[in-house]
Tab-separated table of C-alpha atoms in Angstrom:
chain	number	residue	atom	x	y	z
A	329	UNK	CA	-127.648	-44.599	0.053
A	330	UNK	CA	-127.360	-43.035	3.716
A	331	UNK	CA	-125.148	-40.094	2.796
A	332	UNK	CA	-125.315	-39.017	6.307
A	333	UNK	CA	-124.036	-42.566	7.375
A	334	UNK	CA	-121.315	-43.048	4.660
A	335	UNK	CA	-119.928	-39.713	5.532
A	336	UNK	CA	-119.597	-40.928	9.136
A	337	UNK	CA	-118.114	-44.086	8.135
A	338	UNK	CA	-115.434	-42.168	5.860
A	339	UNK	CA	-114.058	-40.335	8.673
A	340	UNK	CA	-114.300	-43.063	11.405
A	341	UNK	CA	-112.145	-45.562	8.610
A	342	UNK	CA	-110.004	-42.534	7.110
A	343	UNK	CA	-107.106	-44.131	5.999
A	344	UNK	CA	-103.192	-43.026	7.971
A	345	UNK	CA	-102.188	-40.251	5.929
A	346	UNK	CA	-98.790	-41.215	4.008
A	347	UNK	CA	-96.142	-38.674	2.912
A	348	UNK	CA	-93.851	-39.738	-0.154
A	349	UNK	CA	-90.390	-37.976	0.979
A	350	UNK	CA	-89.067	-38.024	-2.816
A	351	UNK	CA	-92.193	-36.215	-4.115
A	352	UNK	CA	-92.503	-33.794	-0.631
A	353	UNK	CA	-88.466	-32.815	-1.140
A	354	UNK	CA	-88.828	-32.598	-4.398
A	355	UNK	CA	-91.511	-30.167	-4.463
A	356	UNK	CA	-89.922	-28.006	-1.979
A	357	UNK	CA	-86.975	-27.612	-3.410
A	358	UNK	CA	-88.547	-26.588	-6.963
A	359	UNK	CA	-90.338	-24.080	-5.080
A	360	UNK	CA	-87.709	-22.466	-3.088
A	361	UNK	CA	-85.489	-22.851	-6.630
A	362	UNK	CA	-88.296	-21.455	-8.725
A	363	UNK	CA	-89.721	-18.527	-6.675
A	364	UNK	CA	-90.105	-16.979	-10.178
A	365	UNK	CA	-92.653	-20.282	-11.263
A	366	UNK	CA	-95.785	-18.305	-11.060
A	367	UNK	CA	-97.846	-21.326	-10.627
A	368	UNK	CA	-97.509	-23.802	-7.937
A	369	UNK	CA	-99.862	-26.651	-6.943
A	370	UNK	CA	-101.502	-26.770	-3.660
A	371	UNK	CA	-100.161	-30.344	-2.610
A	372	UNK	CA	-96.767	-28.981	-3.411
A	373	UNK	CA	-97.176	-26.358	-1.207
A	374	UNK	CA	-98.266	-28.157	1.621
A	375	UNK	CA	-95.740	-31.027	1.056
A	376	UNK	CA	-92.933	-27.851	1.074
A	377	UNK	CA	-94.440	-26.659	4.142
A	378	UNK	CA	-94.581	-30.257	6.227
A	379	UNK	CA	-90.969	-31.547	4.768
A	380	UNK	CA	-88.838	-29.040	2.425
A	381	UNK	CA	-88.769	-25.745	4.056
A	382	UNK	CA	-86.687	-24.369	7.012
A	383	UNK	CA	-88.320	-22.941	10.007
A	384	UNK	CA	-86.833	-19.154	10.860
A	385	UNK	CA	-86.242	-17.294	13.925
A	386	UNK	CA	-86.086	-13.425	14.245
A	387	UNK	CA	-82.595	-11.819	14.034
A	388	UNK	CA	-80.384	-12.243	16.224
A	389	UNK	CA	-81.807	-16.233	17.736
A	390	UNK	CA	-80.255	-19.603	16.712
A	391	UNK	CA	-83.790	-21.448	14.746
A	392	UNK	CA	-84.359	-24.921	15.902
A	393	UNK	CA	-84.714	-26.125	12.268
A	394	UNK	CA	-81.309	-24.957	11.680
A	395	UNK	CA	-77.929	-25.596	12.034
A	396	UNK	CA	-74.151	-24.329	11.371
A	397	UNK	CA	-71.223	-25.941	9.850
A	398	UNK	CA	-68.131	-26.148	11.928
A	399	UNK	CA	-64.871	-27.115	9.908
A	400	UNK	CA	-65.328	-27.072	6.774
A	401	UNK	CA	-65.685	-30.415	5.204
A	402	UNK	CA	-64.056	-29.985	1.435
A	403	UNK	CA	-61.526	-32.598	1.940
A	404	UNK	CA	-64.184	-35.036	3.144
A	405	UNK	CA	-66.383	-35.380	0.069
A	406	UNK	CA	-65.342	-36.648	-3.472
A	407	UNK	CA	-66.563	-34.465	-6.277
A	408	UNK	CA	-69.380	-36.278	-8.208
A	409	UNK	CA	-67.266	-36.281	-11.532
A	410	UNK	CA	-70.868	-36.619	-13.406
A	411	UNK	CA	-69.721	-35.304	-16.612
A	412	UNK	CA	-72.262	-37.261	-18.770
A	413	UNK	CA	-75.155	-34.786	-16.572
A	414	UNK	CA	-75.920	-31.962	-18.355
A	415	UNK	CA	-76.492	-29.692	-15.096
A	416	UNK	CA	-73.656	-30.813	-13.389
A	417	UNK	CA	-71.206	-30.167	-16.447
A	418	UNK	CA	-72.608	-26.758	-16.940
A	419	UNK	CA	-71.677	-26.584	-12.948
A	420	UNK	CA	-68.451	-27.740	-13.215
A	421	UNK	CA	-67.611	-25.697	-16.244
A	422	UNK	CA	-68.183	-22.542	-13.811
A	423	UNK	CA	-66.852	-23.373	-10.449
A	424	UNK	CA	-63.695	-22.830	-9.858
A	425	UNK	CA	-60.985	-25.958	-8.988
A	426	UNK	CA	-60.727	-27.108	-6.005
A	427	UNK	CA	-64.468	-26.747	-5.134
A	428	UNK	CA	-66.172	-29.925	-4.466
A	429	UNK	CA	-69.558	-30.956	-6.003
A	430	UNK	CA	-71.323	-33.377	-4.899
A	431	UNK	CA	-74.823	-35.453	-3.771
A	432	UNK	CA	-76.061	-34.312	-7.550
A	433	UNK	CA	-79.516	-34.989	-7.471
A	434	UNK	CA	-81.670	-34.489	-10.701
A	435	UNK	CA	-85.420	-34.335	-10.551
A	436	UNK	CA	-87.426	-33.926	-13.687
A	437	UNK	CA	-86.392	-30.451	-14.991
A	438	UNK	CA	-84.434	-29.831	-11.795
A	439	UNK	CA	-81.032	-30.235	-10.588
A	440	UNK	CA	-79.459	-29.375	-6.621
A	441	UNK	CA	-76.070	-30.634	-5.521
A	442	UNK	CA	-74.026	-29.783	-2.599
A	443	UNK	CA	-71.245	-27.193	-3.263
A	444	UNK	CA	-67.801	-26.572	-0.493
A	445	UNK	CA	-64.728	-24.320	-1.707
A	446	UNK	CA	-62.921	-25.691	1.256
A	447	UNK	CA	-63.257	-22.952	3.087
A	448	UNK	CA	-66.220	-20.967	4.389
A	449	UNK	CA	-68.607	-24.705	4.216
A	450	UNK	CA	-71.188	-26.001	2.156
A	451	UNK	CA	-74.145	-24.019	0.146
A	452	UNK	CA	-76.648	-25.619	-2.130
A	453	UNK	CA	-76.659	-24.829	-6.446
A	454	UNK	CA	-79.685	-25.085	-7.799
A	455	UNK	CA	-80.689	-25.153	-11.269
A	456	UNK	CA	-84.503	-25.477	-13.419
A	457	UNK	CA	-85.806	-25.267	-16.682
A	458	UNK	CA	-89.003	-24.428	-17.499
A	459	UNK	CA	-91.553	-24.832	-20.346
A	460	UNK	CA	-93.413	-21.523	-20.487
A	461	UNK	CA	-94.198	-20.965	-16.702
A	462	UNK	CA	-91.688	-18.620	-15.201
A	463	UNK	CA	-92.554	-14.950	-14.556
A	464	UNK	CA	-91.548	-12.208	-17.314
A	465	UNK	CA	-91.020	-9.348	-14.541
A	466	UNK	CA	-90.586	-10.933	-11.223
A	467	UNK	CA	-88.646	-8.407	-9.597
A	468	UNK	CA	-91.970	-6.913	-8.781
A	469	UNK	CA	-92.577	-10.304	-6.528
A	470	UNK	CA	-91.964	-9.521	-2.989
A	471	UNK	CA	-91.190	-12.655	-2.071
A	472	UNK	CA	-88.639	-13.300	-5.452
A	473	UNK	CA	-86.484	-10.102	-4.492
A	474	UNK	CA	-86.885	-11.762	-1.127
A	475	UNK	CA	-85.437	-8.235	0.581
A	476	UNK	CA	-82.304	-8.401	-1.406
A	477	UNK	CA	-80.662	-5.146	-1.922
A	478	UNK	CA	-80.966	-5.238	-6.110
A	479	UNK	CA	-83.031	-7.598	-8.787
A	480	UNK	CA	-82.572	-5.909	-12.131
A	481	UNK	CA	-83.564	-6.678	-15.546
A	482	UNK	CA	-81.623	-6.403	-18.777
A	483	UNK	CA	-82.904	-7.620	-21.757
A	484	UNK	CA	-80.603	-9.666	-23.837
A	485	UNK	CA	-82.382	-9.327	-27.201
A	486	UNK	CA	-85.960	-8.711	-28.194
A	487	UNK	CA	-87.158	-11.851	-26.804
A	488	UNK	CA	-85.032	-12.936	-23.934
A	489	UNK	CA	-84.362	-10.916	-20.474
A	490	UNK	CA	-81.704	-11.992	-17.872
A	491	UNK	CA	-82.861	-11.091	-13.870
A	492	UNK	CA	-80.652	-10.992	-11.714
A	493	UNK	CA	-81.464	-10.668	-7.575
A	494	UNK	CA	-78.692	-10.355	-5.345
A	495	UNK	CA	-78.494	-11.812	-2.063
A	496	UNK	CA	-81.357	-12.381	-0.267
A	497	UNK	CA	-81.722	-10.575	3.135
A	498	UNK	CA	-83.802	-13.635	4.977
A	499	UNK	CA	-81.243	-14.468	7.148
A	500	UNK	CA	-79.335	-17.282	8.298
A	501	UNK	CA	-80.712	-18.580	4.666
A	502	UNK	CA	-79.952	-16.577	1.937
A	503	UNK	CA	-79.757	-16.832	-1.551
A	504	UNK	CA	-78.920	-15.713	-5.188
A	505	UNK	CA	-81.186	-16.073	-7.952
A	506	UNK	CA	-80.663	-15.743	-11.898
A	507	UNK	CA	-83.340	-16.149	-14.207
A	508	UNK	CA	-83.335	-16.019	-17.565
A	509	UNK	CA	-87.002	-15.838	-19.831
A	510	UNK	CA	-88.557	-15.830	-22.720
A	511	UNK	CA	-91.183	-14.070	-24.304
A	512	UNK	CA	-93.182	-17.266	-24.199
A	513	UNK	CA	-92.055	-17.916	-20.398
A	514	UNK	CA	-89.869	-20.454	-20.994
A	515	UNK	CA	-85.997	-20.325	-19.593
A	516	UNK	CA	-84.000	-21.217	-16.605
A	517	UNK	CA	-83.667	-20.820	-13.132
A	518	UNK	CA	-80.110	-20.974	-11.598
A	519	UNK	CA	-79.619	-20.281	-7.628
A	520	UNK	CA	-77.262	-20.744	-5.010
A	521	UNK	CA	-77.704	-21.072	-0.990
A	522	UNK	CA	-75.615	-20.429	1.797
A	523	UNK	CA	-77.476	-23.852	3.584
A	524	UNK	CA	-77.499	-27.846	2.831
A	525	UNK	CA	-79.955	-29.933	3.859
A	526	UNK	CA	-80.100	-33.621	4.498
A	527	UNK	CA	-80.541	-36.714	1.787
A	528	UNK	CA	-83.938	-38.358	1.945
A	529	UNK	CA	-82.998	-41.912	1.986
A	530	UNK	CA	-84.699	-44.028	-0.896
A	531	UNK	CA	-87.690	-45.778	-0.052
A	532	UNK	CA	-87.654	-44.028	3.587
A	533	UNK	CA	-91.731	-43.349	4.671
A	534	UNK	CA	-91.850	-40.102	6.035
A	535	UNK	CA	-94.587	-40.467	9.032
A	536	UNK	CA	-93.822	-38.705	12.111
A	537	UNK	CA	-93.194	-35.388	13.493
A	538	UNK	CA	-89.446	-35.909	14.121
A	539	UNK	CA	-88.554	-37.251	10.605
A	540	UNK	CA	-90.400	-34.520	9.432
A	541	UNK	CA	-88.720	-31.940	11.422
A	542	UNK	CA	-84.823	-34.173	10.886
A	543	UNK	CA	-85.339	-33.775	6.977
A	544	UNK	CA	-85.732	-30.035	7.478
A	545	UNK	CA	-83.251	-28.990	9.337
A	546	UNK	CA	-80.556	-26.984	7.306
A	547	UNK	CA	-77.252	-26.183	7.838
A	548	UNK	CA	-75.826	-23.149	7.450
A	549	UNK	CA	-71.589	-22.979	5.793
A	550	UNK	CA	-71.515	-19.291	5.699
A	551	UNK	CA	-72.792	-16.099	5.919
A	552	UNK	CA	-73.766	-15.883	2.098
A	553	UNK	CA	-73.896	-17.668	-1.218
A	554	UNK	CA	-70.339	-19.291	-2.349
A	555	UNK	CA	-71.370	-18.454	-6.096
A	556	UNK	CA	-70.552	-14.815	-7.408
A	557	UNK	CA	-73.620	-13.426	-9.830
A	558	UNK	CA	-71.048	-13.308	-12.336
A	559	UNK	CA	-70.714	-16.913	-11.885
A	560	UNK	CA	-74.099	-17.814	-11.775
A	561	UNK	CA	-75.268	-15.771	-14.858
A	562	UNK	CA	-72.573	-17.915	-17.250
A	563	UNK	CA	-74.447	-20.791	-15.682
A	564	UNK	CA	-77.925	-20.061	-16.659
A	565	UNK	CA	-76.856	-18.146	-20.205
A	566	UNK	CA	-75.117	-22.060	-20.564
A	567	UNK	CA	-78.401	-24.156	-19.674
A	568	UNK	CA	-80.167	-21.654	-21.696
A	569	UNK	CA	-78.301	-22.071	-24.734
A	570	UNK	CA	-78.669	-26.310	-24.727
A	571	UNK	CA	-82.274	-25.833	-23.802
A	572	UNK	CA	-83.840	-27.693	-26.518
């Protein structure tokens, strides 16, 4: 065998790269739900970086990658009403009536849906489990606390601690994140953005530049989260709990 001449014939017959929209979203959105996950593969990464993530501007500039709500658009979606989902009856249970959820998506050990009170737009709710990868102290992860102005942790007994990080300061997106973990790294992950982005049609073949760049753009409903901490902790403490 000609390795020099196989080599050659690799590259000149290299086969059009494909991107698998449901895997690249999917992967993007565990890692911007699970910035406490401290181990993340590097085709997730890059399929975050081509598809899931949202390009920012400095202070004070409008990003191209993102957008901002206008009216708010409450009264135009129908809440889910998924009862029989686990996530999105722990959601339910802790946001308040009158709030619509809705576009419930669950992947795997992850759930997202679309969350407007009607009033200041739509955010994103996020919530993951995980089986024994999630960090025991990440407050002392830059890019967890994610410039928010506190992350504490309390522990809850001798084997479980609750962190909580306030709203991140990595503007227009921001965040909230609650974690609860186990001594074993298991727990929960429950956040909540101030940004949607756009459905990935089924089946759609993400190839080009502009459906790349159309999937990511965000937009923003307000200036912060929709969820209070308060809120957010009862969610995770009640995934926790019927994490089997």
């Amino acid at each position: 065998m000609n390795v020099h001449d196989t080599l050659r014939d690799l590259v000149a017959d290299e086969p059009p790269f494909v991107l698998r929209p449901d895997e690249a979203m999917a992967a993007g959105r565990r890692r911007r739900r699970g910035r406490a996950v401290t181990v993340v593969g590097t085709a997730a990464v890059a399929a975050s970086v081509a598809v899931g993530t949202l390009v920012l501007a400095a202070p004070g500039t409008a990003p191209a990658t993102v957008g901002f709500a206008g009216t708010p658009t409450a009264a135009a979606n129908a809440d889910s009403g998924e009862l029989d989902n686990p996530y999105y009856a722990v959601a339910r249970a802790h946001t308040p009536d009158g709030w619509t959820i809705s576009k419930a998506k669950v992947d795997g050990d992850g759930f997202w849906a679309d969350v407007d009170d009607g009033v200041h737009g739509p955010g994103r709710l996020g919530m993951f489990r995980s089986n024994g990868q999630l960090q025991l102290h990440p407050c002392s992860d830059a890019e967890f606390v994610a410039r928010a102005t506190s992350c504490t942790e309390t522990m809850l007994d001798a084997d479980t601690r609750l962190i909580v990080r306030t709203v991140s300061h990595t503007d227009p997106i921001n965040d909230i994140q609650v974690v609860i973990v186990h001594a074993n790294g298991y727990g929960v992950n429950v956040s909540d953005d101030n940004a949607v982005l756009p459905d990935v049609p089924d089946g759609l073949i993400v190839a080009t530049p502009e459906q790349k760049r159309a999937l990511g753009r965000g937009t923003v409903g307000s200036a912060e989260p929709l969820y209070s901490t308060d809120q957010l902790v009862a969610m995770a403490e009640q995934l926790d709990a019927t994490t089997g």
